[in-house]
Tab-separated table of C-alpha atoms in Angstrom:
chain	number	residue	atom	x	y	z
A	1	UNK	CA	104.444	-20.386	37.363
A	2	UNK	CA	103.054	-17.558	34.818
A	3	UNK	CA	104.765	-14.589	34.003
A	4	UNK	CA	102.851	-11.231	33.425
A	5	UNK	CA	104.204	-10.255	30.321
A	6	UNK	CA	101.886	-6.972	29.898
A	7	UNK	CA	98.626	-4.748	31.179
A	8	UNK	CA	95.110	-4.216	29.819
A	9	UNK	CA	93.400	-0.675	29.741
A	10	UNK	CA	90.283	-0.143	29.745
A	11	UNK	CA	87.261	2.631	30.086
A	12	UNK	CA	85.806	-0.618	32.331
A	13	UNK	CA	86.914	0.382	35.742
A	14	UNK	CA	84.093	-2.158	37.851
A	15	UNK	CA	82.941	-5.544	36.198
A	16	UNK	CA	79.590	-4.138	35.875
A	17	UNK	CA	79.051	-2.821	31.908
A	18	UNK	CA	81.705	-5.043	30.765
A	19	UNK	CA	80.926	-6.726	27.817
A	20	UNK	CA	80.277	-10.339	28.250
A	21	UNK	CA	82.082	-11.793	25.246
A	22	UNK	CA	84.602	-10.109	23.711
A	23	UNK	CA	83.727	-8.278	19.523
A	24	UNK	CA	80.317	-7.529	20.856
A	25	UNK	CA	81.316	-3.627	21.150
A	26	UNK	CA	83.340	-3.649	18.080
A	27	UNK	CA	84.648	0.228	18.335
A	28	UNK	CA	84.964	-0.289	22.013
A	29	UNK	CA	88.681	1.115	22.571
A	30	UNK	CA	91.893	-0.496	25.170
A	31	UNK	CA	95.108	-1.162	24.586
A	32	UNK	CA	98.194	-3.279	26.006
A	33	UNK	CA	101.361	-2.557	27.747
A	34	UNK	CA	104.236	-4.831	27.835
A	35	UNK	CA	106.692	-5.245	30.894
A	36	UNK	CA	109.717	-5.148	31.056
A	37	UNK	CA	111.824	-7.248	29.425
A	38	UNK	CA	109.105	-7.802	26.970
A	39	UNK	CA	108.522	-4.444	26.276
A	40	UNK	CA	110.803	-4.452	23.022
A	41	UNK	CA	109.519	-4.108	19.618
A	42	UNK	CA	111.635	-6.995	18.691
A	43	UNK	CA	108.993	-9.127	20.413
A	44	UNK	CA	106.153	-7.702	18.431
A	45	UNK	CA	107.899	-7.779	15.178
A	46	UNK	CA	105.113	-9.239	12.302
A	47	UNK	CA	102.791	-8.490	14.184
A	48	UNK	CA	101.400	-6.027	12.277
A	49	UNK	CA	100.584	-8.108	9.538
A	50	UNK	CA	97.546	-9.649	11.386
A	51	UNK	CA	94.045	-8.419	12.058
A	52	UNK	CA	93.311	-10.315	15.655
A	53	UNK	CA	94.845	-11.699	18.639
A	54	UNK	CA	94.067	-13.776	20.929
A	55	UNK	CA	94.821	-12.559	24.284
A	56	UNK	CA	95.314	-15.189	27.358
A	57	UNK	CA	94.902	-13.119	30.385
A	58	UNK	CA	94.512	-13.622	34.684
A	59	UNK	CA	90.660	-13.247	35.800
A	60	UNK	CA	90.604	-11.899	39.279
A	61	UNK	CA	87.567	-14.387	39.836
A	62	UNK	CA	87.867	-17.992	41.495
A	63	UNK	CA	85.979	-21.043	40.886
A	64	UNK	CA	83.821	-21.994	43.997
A	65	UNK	CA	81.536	-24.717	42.205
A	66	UNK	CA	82.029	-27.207	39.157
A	67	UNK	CA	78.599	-25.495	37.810
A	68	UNK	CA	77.922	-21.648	36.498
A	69	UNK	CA	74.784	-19.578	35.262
A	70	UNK	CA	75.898	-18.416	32.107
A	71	UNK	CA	73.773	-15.066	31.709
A	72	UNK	CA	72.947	-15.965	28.021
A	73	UNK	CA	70.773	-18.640	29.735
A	74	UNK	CA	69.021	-16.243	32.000
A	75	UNK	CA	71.394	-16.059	35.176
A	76	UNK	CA	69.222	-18.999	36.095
A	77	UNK	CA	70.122	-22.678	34.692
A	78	UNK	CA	73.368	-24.361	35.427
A	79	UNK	CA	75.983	-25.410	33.507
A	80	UNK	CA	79.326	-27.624	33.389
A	81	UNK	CA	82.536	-24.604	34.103
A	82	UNK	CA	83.691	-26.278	30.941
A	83	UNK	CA	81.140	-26.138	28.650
A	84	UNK	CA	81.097	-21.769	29.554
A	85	UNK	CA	83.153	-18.808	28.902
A	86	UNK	CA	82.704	-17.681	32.509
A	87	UNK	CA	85.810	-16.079	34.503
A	88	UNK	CA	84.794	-18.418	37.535
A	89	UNK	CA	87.174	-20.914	36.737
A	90	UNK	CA	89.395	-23.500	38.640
A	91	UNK	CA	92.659	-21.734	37.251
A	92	UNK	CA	91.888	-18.201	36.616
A	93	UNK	CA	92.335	-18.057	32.792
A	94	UNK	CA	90.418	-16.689	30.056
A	95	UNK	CA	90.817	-16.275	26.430
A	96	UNK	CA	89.384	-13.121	24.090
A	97	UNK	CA	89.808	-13.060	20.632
A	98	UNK	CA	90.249	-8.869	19.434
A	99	UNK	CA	90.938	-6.639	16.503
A	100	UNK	CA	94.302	-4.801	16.283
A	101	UNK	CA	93.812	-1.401	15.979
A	102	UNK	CA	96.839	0.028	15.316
A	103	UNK	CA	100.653	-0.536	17.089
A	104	UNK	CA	102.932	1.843	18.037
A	105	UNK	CA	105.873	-0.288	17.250
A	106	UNK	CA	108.808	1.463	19.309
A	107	UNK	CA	106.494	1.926	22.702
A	108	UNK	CA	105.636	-1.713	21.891
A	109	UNK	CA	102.216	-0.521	23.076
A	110	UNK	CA	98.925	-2.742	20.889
A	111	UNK	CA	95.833	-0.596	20.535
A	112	UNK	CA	92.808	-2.637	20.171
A	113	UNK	CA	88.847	-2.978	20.096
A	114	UNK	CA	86.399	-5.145	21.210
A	115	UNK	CA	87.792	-6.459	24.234
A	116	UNK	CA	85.793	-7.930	27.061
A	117	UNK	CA	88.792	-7.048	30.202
A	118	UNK	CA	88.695	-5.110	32.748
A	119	UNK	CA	91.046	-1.817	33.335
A	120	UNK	CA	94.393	-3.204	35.252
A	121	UNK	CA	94.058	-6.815	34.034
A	122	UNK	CA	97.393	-9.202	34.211
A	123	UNK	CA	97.995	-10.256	30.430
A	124	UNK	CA	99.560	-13.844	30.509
A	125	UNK	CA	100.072	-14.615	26.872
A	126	UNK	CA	99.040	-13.174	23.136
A	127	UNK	CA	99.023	-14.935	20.249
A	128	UNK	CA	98.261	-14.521	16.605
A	129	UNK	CA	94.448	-15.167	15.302
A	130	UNK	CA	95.353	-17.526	11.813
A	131	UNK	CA	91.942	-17.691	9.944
A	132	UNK	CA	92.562	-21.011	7.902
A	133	UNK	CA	92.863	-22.624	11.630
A	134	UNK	CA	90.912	-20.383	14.120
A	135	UNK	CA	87.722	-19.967	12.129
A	136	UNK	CA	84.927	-23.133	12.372
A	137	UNK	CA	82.237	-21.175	11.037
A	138	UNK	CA	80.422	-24.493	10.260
A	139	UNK	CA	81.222	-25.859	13.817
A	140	UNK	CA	78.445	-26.460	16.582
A	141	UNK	CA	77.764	-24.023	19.559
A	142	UNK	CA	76.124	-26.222	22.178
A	143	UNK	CA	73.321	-23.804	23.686
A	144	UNK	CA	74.185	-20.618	22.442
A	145	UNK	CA	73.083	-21.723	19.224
A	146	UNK	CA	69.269	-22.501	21.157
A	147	UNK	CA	69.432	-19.014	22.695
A	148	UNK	CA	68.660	-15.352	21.553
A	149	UNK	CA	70.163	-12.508	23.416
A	150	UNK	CA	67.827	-10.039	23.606
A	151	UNK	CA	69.213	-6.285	23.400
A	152	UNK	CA	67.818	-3.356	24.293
A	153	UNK	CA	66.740	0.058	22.876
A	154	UNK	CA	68.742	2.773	24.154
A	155	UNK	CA	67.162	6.244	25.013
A	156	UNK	CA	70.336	9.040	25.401
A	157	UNK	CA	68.375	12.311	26.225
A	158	UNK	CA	69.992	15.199	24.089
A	159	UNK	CA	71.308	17.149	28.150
A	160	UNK	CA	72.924	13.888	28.738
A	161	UNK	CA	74.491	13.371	25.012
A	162	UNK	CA	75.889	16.762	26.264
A	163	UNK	CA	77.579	15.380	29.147
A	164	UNK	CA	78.851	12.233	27.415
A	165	UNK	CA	80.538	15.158	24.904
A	166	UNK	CA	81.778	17.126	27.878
A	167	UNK	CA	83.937	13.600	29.404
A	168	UNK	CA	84.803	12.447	26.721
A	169	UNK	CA	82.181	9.674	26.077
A	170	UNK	CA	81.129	8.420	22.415
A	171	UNK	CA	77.459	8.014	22.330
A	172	UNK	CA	77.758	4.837	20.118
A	173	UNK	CA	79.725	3.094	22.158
A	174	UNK	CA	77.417	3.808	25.111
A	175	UNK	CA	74.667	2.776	23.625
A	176	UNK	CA	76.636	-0.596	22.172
A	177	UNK	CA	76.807	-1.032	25.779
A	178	UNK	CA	73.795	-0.712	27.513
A	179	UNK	CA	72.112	-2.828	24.396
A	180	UNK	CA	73.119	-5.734	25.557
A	181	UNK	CA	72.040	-5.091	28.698
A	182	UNK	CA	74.485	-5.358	31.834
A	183	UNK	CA	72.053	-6.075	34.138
A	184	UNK	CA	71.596	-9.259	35.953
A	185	UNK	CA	69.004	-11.219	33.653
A	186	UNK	CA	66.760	-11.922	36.752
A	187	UNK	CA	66.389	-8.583	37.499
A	188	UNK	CA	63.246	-6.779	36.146
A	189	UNK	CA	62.278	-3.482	38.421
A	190	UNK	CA	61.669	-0.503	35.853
A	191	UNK	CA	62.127	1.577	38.752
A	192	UNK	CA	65.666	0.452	39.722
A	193	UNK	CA	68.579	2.904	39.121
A	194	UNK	CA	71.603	1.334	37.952
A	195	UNK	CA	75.583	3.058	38.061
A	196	UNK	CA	77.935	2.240	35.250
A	197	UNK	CA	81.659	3.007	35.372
A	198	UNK	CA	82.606	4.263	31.999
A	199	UNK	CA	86.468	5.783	32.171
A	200	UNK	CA	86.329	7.744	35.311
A	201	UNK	CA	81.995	8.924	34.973
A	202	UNK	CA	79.141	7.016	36.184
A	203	UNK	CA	76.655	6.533	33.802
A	204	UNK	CA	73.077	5.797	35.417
A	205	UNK	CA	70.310	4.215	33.615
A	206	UNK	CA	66.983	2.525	34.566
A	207	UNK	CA	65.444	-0.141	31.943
A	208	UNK	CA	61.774	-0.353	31.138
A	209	UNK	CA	59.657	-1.771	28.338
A	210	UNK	CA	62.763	-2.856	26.798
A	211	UNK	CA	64.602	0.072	26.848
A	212	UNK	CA	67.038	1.660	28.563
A	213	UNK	CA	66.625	4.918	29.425
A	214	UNK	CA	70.526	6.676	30.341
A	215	UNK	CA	69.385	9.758	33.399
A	216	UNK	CA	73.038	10.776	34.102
A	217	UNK	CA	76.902	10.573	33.024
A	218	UNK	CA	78.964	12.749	35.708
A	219	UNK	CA	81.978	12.649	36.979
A	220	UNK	CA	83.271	10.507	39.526
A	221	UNK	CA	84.584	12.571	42.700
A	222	UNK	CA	88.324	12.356	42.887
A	223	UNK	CA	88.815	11.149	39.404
A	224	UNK	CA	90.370	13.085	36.352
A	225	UNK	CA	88.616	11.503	33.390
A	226	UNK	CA	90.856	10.279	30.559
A	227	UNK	CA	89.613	11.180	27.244
């Protein structure tokens, strides 16, 4: 039986926009809270002499098949659970590796960027990221090392840089974002409209000719955004 031992936070409200490995937004903010009784500095103490952690956490996703489409393939060829990063997993556990930040050592609370979790997310475990044992650089990476993701340009109108300025939104980090393209990879209608939650605004965007093109960030009704 796994304890939770903290909580994730996030400007990812929905799955959609998330990024789908973790260090792919590297100035993409969170940051952890421990529970109690873990939520004593005595259980973070060193910490702060490392760059990374890993970070074991509970995926609110269930495995329904022993196969996946990993979207680096296309969202259309199936692979072995095992040989993918996806959440869909028999035991809902994943693993992201992410940069410390900064700690605030007596609220035992872990800033860090990069991460690939959801707001709310159940943290089950973090350890230390050790270099001279974590790091393969030479080490084989079965068919992402065949496959190219391809990002795309980002168009932010100078109105709706405005309104990312107004909640609170960094423009780099939006565009980060949307250049690796959230979309499913199937899809393909330049027309479509798509709605991003980014802290408590939707952000809508339409892609053409390789580009996505951001029409909107407003506020969500009922939500006070965080900045």
């Amino acid at each position: 039986m796994f304890k939770k031992i903290a909580t994730f936070h996030s400007p990812f409200k929905e799955k959609f926009g998330i990024p789908r490995q973790a260090g792919l937004i590297e100035g993409l903010p969170g940051y952890i809270s421990f529970e109690k009784p873990y939520d004593n500095p005595e259980a973070i103490r060193g910490l702060e002499d490392f760059d990374y952690i890993w970070i074991i956490w509970q995926s609110r996703d269930t495995a329904t098949s022993l196969t996946v489409r990993p979207p680096r393939l296309g969202g259309n060829k199936r692979m072995g659970v095992f040989a993918t990063r996806s959440p869909f997993r028999p035991n809902p556990l994943c693993l992201s590796c992410v940069k410390i930040h900064h700690i605030e050592q007596e609220r035992c609370i872990i800033h860090v960027v990069g991460a690939d979790i959801l707001d709310g997310t159940a943290i089950l475990d973090i350890k230390p990221y050790i270099p001279y044992s974590d790091a393969h650089p030479e080490a084989r990476g079965g068919f992402t090392d065949n496959t190219q993701w391809q990002t795309l340009n980002v168009d932010i109108p100078q109105t709706v840089a405005g309104q990312c300025t107004r909640y609170g939104i960094p423009t780099d980090i939006l565009q980060q974002i949307l250049s690796q393209d959230p979309r499913p990879h199937f899809h393909n209608d330049p027309e479509r409209i798509y709605g991003m939650t980014y802290k408590d605004c939707e952000v809508k965007f339409r892609v053409a000719d390789g580009t996505a093109h951001v029409l909107s960030v407003t506020e969500k009704p009922g939500k006070k955004t965080m900045c």
